[in-house]
Coordinates of C-alpha atoms and ligand atoms in Angstrom, one line a residue:
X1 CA 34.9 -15.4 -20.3
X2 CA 37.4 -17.0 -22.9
X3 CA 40.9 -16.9 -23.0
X4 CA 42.0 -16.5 -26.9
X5 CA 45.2 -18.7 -26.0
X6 CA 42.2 -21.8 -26.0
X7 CA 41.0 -21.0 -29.4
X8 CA 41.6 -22.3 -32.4
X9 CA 42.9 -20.5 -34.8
X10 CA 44.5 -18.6 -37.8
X11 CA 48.4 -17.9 -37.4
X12 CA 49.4 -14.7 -39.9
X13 CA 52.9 -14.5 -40.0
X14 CA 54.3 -11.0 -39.9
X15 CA 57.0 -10.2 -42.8
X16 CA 56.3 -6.6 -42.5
X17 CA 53.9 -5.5 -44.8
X18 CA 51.7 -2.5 -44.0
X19 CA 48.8 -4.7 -44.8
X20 CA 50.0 -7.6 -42.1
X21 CA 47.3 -6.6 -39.8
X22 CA 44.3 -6.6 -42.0
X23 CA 44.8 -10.1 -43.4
X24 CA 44.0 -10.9 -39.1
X25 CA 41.4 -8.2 -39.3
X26 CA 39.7 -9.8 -42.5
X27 CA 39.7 -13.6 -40.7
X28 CA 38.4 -12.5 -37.8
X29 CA 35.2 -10.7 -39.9
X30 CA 34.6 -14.0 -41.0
X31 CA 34.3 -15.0 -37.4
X32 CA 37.4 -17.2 -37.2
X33 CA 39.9 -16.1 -34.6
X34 CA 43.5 -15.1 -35.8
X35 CA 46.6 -13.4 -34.6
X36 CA 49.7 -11.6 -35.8
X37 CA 52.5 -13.4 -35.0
X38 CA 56.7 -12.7 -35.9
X39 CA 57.6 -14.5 -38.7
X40 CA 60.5 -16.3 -37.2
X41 CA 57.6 -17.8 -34.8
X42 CA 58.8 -21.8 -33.8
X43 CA 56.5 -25.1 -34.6
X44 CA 56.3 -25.8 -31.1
X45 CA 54.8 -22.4 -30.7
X46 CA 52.5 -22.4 -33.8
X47 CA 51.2 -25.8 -32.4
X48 CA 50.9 -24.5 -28.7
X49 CA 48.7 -21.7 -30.1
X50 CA 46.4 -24.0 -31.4
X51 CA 47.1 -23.0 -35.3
X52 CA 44.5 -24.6 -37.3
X53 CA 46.6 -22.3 -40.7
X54 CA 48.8 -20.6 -41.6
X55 CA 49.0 -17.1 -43.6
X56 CA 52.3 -15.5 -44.7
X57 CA 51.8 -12.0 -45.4
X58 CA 53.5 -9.4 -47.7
X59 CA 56.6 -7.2 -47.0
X60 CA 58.5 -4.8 -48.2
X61 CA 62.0 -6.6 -48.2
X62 CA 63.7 -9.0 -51.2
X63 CA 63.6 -12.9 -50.5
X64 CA 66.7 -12.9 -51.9
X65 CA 68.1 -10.1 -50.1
X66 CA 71.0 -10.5 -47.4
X67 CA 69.0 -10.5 -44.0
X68 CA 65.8 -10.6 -45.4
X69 CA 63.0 -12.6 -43.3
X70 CA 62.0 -16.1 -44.0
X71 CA 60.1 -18.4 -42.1
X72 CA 61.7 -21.6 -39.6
X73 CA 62.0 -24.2 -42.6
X74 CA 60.2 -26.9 -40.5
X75 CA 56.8 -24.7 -40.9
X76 CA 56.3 -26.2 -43.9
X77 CA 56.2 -29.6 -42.5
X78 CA 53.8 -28.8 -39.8
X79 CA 51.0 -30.3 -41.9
X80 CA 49.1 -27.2 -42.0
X81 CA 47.5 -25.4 -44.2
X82 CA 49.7 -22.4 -45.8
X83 CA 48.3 -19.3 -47.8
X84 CA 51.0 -17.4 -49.1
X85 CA 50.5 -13.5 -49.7
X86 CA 52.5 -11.6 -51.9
X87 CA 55.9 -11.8 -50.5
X88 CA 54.2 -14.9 -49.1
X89 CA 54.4 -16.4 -52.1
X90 CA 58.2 -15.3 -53.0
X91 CA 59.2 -16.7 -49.6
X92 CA 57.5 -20.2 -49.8
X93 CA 58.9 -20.3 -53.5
X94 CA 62.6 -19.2 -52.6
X95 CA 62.7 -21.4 -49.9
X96 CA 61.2 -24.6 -51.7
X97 CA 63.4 -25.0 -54.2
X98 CA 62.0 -22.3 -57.3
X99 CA 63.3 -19.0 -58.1
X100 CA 62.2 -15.1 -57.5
X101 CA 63.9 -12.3 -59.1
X102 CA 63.1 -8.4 -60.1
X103 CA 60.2 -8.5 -62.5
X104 CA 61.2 -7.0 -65.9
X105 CA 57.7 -6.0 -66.0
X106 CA 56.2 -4.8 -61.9
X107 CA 52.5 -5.0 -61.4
X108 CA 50.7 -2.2 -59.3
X109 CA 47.4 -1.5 -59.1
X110 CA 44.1 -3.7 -60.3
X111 CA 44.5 -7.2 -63.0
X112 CA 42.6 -9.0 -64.1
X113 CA 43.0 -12.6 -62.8
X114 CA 42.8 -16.0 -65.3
X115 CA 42.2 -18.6 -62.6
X116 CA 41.6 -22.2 -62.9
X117 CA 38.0 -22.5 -61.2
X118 CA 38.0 -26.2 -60.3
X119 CA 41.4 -25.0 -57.4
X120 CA 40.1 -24.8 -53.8
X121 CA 40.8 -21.0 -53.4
X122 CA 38.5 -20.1 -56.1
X123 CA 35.6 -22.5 -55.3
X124 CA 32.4 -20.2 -56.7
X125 CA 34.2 -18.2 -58.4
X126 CA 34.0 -17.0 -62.1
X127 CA 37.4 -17.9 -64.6
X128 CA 38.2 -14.2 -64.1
X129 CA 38.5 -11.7 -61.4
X130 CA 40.4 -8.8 -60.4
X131 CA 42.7 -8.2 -58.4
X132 CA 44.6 -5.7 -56.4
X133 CA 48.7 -6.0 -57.3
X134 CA 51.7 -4.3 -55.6
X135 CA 54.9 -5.9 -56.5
X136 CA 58.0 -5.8 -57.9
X137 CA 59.7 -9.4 -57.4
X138 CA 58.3 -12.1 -59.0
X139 CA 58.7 -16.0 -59.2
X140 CA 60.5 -17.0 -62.3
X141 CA 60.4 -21.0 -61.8
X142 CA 58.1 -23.0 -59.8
X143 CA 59.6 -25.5 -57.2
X144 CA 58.9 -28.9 -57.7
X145 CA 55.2 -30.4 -57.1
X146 CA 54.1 -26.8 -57.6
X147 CA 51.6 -25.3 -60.4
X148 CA 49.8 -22.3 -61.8
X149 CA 46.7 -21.8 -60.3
X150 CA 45.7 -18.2 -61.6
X151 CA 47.9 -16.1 -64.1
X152 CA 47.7 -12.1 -64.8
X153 CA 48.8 -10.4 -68.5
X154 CA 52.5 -10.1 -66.5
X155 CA 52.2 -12.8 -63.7
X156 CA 52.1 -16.4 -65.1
X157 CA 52.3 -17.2 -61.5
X158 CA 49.6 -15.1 -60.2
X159 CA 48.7 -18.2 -57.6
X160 CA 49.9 -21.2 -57.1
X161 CA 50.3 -24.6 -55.1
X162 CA 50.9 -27.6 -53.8
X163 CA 48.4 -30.0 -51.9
X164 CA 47.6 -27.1 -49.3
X165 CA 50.2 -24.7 -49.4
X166 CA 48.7 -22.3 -51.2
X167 CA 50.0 -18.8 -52.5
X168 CA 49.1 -15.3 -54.7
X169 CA 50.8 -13.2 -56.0
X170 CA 47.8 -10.0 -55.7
X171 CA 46.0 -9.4 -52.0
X172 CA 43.2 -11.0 -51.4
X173 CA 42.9 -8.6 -47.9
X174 CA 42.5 -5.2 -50.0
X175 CA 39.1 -4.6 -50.8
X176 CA 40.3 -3.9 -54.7
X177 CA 40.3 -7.8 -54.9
X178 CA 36.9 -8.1 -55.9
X179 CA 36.1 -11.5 -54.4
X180 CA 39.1 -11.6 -52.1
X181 CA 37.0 -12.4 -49.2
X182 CA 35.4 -15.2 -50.9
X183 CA 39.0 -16.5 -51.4
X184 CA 40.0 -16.3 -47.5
X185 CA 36.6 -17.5 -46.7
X186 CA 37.5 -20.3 -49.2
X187 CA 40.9 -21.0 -47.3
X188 CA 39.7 -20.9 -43.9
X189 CA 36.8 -23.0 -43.9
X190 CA 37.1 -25.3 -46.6
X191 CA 40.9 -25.8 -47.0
X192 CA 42.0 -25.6 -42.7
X193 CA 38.4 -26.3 -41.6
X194 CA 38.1 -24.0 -39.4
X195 CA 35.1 -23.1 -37.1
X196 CA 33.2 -19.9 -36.3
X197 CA 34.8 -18.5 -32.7
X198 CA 34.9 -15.1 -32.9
X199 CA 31.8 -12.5 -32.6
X200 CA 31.1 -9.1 -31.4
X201 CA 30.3 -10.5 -27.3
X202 CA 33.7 -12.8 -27.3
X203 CA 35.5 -9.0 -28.0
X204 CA 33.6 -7.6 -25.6
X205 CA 34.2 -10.2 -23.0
X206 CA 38.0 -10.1 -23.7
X207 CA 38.4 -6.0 -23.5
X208 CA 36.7 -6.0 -20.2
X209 CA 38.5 -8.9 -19.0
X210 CA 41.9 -7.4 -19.6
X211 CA 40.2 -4.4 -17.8
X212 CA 39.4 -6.3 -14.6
X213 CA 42.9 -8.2 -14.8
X214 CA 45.2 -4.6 -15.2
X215 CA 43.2 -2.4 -13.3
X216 CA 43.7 -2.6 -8.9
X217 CA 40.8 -2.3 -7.3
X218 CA 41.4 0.9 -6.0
X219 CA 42.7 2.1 -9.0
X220 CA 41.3 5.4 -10.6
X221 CA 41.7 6.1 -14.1
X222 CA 41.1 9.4 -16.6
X223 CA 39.9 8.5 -19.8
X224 CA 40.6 11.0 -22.7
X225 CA 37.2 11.5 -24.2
X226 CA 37.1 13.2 -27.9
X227 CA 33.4 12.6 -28.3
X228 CA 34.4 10.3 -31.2
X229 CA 33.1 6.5 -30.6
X230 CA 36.4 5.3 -29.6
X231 CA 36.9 6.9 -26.9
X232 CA 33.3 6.6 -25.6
X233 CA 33.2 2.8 -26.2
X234 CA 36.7 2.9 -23.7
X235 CA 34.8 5.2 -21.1
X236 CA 31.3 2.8 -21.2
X237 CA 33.8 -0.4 -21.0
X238 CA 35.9 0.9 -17.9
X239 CA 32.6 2.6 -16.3
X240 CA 31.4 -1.0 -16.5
X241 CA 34.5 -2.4 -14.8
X242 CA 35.5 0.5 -12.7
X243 CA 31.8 2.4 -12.3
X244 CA 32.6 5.9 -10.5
X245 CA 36.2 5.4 -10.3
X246 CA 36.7 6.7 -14.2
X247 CA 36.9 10.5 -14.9
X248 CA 36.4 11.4 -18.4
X249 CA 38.7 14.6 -19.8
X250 CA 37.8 16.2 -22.4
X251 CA 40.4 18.6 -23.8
X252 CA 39.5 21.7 -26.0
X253 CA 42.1 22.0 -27.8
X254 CA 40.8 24.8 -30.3
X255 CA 41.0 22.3 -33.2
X256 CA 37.7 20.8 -32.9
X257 CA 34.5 20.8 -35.4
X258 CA 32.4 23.1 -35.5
X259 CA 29.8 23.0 -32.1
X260 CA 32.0 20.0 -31.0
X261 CA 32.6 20.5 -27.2
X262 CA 28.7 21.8 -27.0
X263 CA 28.3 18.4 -28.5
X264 CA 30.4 16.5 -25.9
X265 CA 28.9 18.2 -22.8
X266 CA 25.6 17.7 -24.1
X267 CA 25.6 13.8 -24.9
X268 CA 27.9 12.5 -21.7
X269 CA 27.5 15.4 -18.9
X270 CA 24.1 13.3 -18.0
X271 CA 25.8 10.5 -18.0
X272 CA 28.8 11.3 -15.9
X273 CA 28.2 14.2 -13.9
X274 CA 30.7 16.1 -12.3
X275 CA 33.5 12.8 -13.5
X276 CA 33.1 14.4 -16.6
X277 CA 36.2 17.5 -16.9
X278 CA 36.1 19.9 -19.5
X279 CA 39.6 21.9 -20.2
X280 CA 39.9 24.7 -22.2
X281 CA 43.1 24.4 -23.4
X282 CA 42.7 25.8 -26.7
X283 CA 45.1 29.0 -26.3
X284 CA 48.2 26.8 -25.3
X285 CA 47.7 24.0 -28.4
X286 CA 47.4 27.5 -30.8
X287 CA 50.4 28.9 -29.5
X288 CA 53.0 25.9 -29.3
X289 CA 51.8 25.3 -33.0
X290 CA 51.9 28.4 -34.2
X291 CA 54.4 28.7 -37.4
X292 CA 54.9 24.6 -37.3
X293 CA 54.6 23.2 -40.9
X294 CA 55.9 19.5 -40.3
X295 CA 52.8 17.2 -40.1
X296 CA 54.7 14.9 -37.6
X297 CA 55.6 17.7 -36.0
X298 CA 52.0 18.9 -35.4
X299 CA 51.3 15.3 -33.9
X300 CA 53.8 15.7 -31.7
X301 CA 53.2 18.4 -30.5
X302 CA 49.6 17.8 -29.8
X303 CA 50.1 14.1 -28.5
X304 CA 52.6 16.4 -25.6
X305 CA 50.3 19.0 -24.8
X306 CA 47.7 16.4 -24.6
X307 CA 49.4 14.3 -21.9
X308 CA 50.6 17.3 -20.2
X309 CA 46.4 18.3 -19.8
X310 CA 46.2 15.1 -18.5
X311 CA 48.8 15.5 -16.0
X312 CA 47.8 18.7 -14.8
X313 CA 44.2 17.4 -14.0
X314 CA 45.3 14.4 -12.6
X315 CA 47.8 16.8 -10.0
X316 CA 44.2 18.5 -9.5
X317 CA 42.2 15.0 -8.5
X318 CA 45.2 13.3 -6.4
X319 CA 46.0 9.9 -7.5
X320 CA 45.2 8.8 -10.9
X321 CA 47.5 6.0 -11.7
X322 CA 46.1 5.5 -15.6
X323 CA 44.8 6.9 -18.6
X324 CA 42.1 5.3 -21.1
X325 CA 42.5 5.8 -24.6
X326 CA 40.9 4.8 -27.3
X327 CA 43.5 3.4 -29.5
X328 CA 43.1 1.3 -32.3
X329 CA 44.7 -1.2 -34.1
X330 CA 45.4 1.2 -37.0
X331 CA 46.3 3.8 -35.3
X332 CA 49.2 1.7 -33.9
X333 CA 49.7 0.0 -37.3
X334 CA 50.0 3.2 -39.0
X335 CA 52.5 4.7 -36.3
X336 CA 54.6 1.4 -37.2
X337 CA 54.4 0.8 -32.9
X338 CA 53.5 -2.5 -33.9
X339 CA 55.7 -6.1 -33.5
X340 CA 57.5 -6.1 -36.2
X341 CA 60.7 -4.0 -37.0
X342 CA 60.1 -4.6 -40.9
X343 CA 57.1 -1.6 -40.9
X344 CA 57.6 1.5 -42.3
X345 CA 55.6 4.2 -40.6
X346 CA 53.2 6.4 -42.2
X347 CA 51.8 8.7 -39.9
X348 CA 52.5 9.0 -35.8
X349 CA 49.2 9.3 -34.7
X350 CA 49.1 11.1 -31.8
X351 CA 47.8 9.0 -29.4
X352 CA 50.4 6.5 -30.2
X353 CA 54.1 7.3 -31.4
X354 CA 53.0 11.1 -30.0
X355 CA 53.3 10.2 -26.8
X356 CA 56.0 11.4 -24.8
X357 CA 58.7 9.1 -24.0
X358 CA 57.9 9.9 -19.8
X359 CA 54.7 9.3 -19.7
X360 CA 54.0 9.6 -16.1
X361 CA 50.6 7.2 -16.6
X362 CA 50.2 3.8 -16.7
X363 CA 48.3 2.9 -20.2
X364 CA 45.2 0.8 -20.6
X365 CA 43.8 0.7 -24.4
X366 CA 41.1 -1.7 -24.4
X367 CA 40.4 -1.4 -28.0
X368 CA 44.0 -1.9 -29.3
X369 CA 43.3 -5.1 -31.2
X370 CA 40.5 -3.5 -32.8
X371 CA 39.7 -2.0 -36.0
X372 CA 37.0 0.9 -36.6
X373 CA 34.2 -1.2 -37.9
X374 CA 34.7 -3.9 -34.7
X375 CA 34.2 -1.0 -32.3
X376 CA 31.5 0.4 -33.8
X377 CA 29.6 -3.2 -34.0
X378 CA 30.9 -3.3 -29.8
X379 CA 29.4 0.4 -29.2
X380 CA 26.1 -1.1 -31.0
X381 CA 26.2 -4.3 -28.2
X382 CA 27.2 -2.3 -25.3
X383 CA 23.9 0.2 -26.3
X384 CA 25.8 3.1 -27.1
X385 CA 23.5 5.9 -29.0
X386 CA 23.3 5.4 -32.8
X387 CA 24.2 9.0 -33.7
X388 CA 27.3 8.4 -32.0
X389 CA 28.0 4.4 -33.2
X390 CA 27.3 6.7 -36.7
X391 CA 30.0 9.7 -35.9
X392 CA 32.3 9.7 -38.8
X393 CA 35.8 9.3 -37.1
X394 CA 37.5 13.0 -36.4
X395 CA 41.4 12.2 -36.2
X396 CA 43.1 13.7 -32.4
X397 CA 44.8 16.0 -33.4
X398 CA 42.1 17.4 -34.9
X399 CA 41.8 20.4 -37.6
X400 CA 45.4 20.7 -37.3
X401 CA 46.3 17.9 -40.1
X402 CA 43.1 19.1 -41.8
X403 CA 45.1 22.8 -42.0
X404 CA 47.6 22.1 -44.8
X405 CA 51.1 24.1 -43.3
X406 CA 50.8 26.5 -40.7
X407 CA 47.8 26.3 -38.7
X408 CA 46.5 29.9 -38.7
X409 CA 43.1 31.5 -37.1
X410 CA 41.8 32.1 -40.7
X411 CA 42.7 29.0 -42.2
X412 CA 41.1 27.0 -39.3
X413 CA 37.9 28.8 -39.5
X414 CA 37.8 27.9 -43.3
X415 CA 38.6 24.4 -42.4
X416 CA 35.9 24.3 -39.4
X417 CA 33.0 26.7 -41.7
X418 CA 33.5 24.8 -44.8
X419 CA 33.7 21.0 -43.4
X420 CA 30.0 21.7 -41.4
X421 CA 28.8 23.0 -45.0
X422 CA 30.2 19.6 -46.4
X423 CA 28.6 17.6 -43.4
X424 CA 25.4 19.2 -43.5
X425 CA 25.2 18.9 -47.1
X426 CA 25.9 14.7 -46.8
X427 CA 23.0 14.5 -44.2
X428 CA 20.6 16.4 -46.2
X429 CA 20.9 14.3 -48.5
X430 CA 20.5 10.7 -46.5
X431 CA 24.8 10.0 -47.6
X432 CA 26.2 11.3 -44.3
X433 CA 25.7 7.3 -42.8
X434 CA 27.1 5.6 -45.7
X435 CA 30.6 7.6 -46.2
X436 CA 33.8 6.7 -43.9
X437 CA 34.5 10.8 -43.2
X438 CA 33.3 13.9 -45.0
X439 CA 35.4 17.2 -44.4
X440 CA 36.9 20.4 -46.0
X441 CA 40.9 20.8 -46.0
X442 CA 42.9 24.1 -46.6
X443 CA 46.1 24.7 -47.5
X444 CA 48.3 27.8 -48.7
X445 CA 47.9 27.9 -52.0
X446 CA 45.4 30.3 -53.3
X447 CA 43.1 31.0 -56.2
X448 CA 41.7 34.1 -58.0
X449 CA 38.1 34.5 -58.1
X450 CA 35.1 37.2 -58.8
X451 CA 32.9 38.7 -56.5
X452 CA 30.8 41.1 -58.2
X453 CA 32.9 43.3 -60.2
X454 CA 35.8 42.6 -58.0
X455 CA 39.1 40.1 -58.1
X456 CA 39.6 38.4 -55.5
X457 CA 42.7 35.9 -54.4
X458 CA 41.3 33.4 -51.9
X459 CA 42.3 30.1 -50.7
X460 CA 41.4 26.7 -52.1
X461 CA 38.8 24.6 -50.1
X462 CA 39.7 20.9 -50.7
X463 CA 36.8 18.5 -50.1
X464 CA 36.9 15.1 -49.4
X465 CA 34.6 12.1 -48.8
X466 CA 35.3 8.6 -48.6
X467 CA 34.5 5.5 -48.0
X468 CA 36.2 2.7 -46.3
X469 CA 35.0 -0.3 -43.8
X470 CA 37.9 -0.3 -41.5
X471 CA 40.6 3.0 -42.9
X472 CA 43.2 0.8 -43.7
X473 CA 41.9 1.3 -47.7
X474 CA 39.6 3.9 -48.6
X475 CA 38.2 5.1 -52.3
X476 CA 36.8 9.0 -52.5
X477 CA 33.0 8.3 -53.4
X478 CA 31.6 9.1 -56.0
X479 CA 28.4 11.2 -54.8
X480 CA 26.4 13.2 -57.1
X481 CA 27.4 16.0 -59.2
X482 CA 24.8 17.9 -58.0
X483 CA 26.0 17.4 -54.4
X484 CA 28.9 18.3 -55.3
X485 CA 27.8 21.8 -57.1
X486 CA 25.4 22.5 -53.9
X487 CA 28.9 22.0 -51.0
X488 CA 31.2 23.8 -53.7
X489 CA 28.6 26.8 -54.2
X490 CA 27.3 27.3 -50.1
X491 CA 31.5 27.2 -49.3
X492 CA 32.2 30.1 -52.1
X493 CA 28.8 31.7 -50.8
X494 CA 29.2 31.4 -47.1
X495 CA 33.3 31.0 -46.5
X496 CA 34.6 34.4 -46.1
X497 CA 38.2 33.8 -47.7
X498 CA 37.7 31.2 -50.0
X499 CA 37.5 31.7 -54.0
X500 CA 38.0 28.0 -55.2
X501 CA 36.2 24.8 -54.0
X502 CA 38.3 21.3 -55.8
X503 CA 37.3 17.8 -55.2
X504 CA 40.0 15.0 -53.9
X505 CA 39.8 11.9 -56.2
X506 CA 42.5 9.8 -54.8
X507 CA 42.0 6.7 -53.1
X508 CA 43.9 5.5 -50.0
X509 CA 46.6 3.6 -51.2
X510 CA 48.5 5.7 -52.5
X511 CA 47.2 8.7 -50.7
X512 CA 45.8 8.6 -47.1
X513 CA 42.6 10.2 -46.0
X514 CA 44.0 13.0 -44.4
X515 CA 45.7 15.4 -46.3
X516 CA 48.7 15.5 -43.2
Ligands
LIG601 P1 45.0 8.3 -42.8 O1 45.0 9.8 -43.0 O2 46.3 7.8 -42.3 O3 44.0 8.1 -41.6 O4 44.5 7.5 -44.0 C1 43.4 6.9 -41.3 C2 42.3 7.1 -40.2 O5 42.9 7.6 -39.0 C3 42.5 8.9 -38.7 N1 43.7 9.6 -38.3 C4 44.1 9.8 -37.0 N2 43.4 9.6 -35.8 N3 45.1 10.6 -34.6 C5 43.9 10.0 -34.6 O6 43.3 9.8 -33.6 C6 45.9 10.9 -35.7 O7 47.0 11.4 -35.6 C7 45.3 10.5 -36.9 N4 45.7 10.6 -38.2 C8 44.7 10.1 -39.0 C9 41.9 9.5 -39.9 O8 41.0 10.5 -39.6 C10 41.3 8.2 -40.6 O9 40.1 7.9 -40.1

């Protein structure tokens, strides 16, 4: 098995951007190797590490803001390759000798790109493409030896660059950017020559080789099973490294699908026996929630009670020095647990910044350098059943972010009767396997509708499918009407309580795809 240190490969330095993490992800789908590193990283490092280019990603800071981060100066005379993103670009033009100030005129959202097709970036592309823009700082004046390579109606300096330091203005790493990939694809093998190194077996090799190295070998370990395919890629990975020393929990926590836990028992007791625990703990989650509002609250508090579940089994089997989990790389990304002290958090998922500060466990996460769609090609290796590689993803703490407010008995049935309507609906009609997730959400508002003769105030059933490739971006899709009129009429039919059925059309940024 390889040690990453060995490979060659892409550096991205971390300014802070939200978005840091899936420039890496996007590299290493193009089966080139690459790592997140701090921005302030040294040459000596960047050449130990076997850099073959470097990326600069966005942030959220001002270049020419007291404090703000900037890389070492002598990174530019490394003699590698550079590919400025976004504040990328403002940082290699304020340190170079140009100028960046606050754009009279800010860019957010999709432009079209001018771009001058004979520039290495945009080998086979067209003269125009779109892109994805988010920025409010721009560069005014150019430092010396650099020029336009791509302009926007409001960005004359859209891209630009100098031999091979490269830099745009948009992101290429956002699927909005049409041809983004092409552009990295572009930089990474034509402009820093880079080699394939980096498939589906090399990250299995390298999870279960960080298994082997953490875990004694008289260790036991519980992992946390949800029945998602995170969680039962962890379990298959440490059953292969640990065999009957893993015991799989699985916590009811009364915030689950519809026929979930009949689910669970049914697809892994065969496989695991009596290793696989079953809790009902469904009555304690309802009560410490009852009456919260505050989403992070909700995390919280599930992230506690799960650990304490945890505990309490692990009192029951003697010994249990660590607990699995199937984190991801968003899930820490979007809890802002990651390196850099420039993210802004978005949500705490509760598996990561839930966690209670005493744990009581030691942690092993093999899959915390992945992203959704690298797990599910590593379930797919490791054999893993299809309907399960195929499981849209069902977020920890369950129906409780899908409840909008206080979760409440009535409102979680909606949630749970409506989003099996939606689900069953998607399947029926062959979309189910081509949507990121599919679900119903309910808040307090209500609506007044007509049964019979009768008025009748109900709540709102808010459905939402999207798609995505890794949850980082996501768009709602745009399924057919009649799909639509079918899930909207069963929930008004078949959902006691619920008068109004609306569709959410918001894509991910600037909403997420849960509703808390
Ligand atoms: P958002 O809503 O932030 O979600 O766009 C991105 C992906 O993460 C899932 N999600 C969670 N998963 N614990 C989890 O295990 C959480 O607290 C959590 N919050 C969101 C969500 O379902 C989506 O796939």
């Amino acid at each position: 098995m390889r040690d990453t240190a060995s490979l060659e490969k892409i550096l991205v330095l971390d300014f802070g951007a939200q978005y840091a993490h899936l420039i890496c992800r996007r590299i290493r789908e193009l089966g080139v190797y690459a790592e997140l590193v701090p921005f302030d990283i040294s040459l000596k490092e960047i050449f130990e590490r076997k850099a073959k280019g470097l990326i600069f990603s966005g942030g959220p800071k001002s270049v020419y803001a007291r404090g703000s981060p900037l890389p070492q100066r002598l990174v530019y005379d490394a003699g590698l390759p550079i590919l400025g993103i976004c504040y990328g670009l403002q940082a290699i033009v304020h340190q170079l000798g140009g100028r960046v100030k606050h754009a009279t005129r800010q860019e957010f959202g999709k432009a079209s790109l001018s771009l001058k097709s004979d520039a290495p970036l945009f080998r086979s592309l067209g003269s125009e493409e779109v892109c994805w823009m988010s920025h409010g700082d721009a560069a005014e004046s150019l430092p010396d030896g650099f020029e336009s390579i791509a302009s926007t109606e409001n960005s004359p300096y859209a891209a630009i660059s100098s031999g091979r330091t490269i830099a745009v203005q948009f992101h290429p790493e956002v699927t909005h950017t049409e041809n983004g990939m092409k552009m990295l694809s572009n930089f990474v093998f034509d402009i820093c020559n880079c080699e394939k190194n980096w498939s589906t077996e090399d990250m299995i090799g390298d999870a279960m080789l960080e298994l082997e190295k953490k875990i004694g070998p008289k260790d036991r370990v519980i992992c946390a099973l949800s029945g998602g395919i995170d969680s039962a890629t962890t379990a298959e990975l440490l059953q292969r490294v640990i065999g009957k020393r893993l015991y799989c929990v699985f916590v009811d926590h009364g915030l689950l699908r519809k026929g979930e836990r009949e689910r669970i028992e049914l697809a892994f007791r065969p496989k695991l026996g009596k290793n696989l625990i079953v809790v009902d703990a469904s009555r304690i989650f309802l009560k410490k929630l009852e009456g919260v509002r505050d989403p992070e609250k909700k995390r919280k508090i599930v992230g506690k009670e799960f650990i304490a579940t945890f505990a309490k089994v692990s009192r029951k089997l003697g010994n249990i020095k660590w607990l699995a989990q199937g984190t991801l790389y968003t899930d820490i990304i979007e809890s802002a647990a990651g390196q850099s002290k420039h993210e802004s958090r978005i949500k705490s998922h509760h598996n990561v910044a839930g966690l209670p500060k005493k744990l009581g466990f030691r942690l092993v996460e093999p899959l915390k350098d992945l992203y959704k769609d690298e797990v599910r090609k590593v379930a797919t290796a490791l054999g893993l059943p299809k309907e399960l590689v195929n499981t849209h993803p069902f977020p920890g703490p369950g129906l409780a972010v899908r409840v909008i407010g206080a979760v409440t008995k009535e409102k979680l049935e909606i949630c749970r009767a409506a989003s099996a309507i939606v689900e069953e609906e998607l399947e029926l009609s062959g979309l189910y396997d081509g949507v990121w997730q599919a679900y119903a959400a309910v808040g307090d508002d209500q609506a007044t509708g007509v049964l019979g003769d009768e008025r009748r105030v109900g709540h709102i059933a808010i459905v939402r499918i999207v798609e995505s490739t890794e949850a980082m971006t996501a768009d709602w899709s745009r399924v057919p009407y009649a799909l639509l009129e079918m899930i909207s009429s069963r929930i008004t039919n078949e959902v006691p309580g619920v008068t109004w059925v609306t569709y959410a059309i918001s894509s991910k940024p600037p909403s997420t795809i849960e509703p808390q």
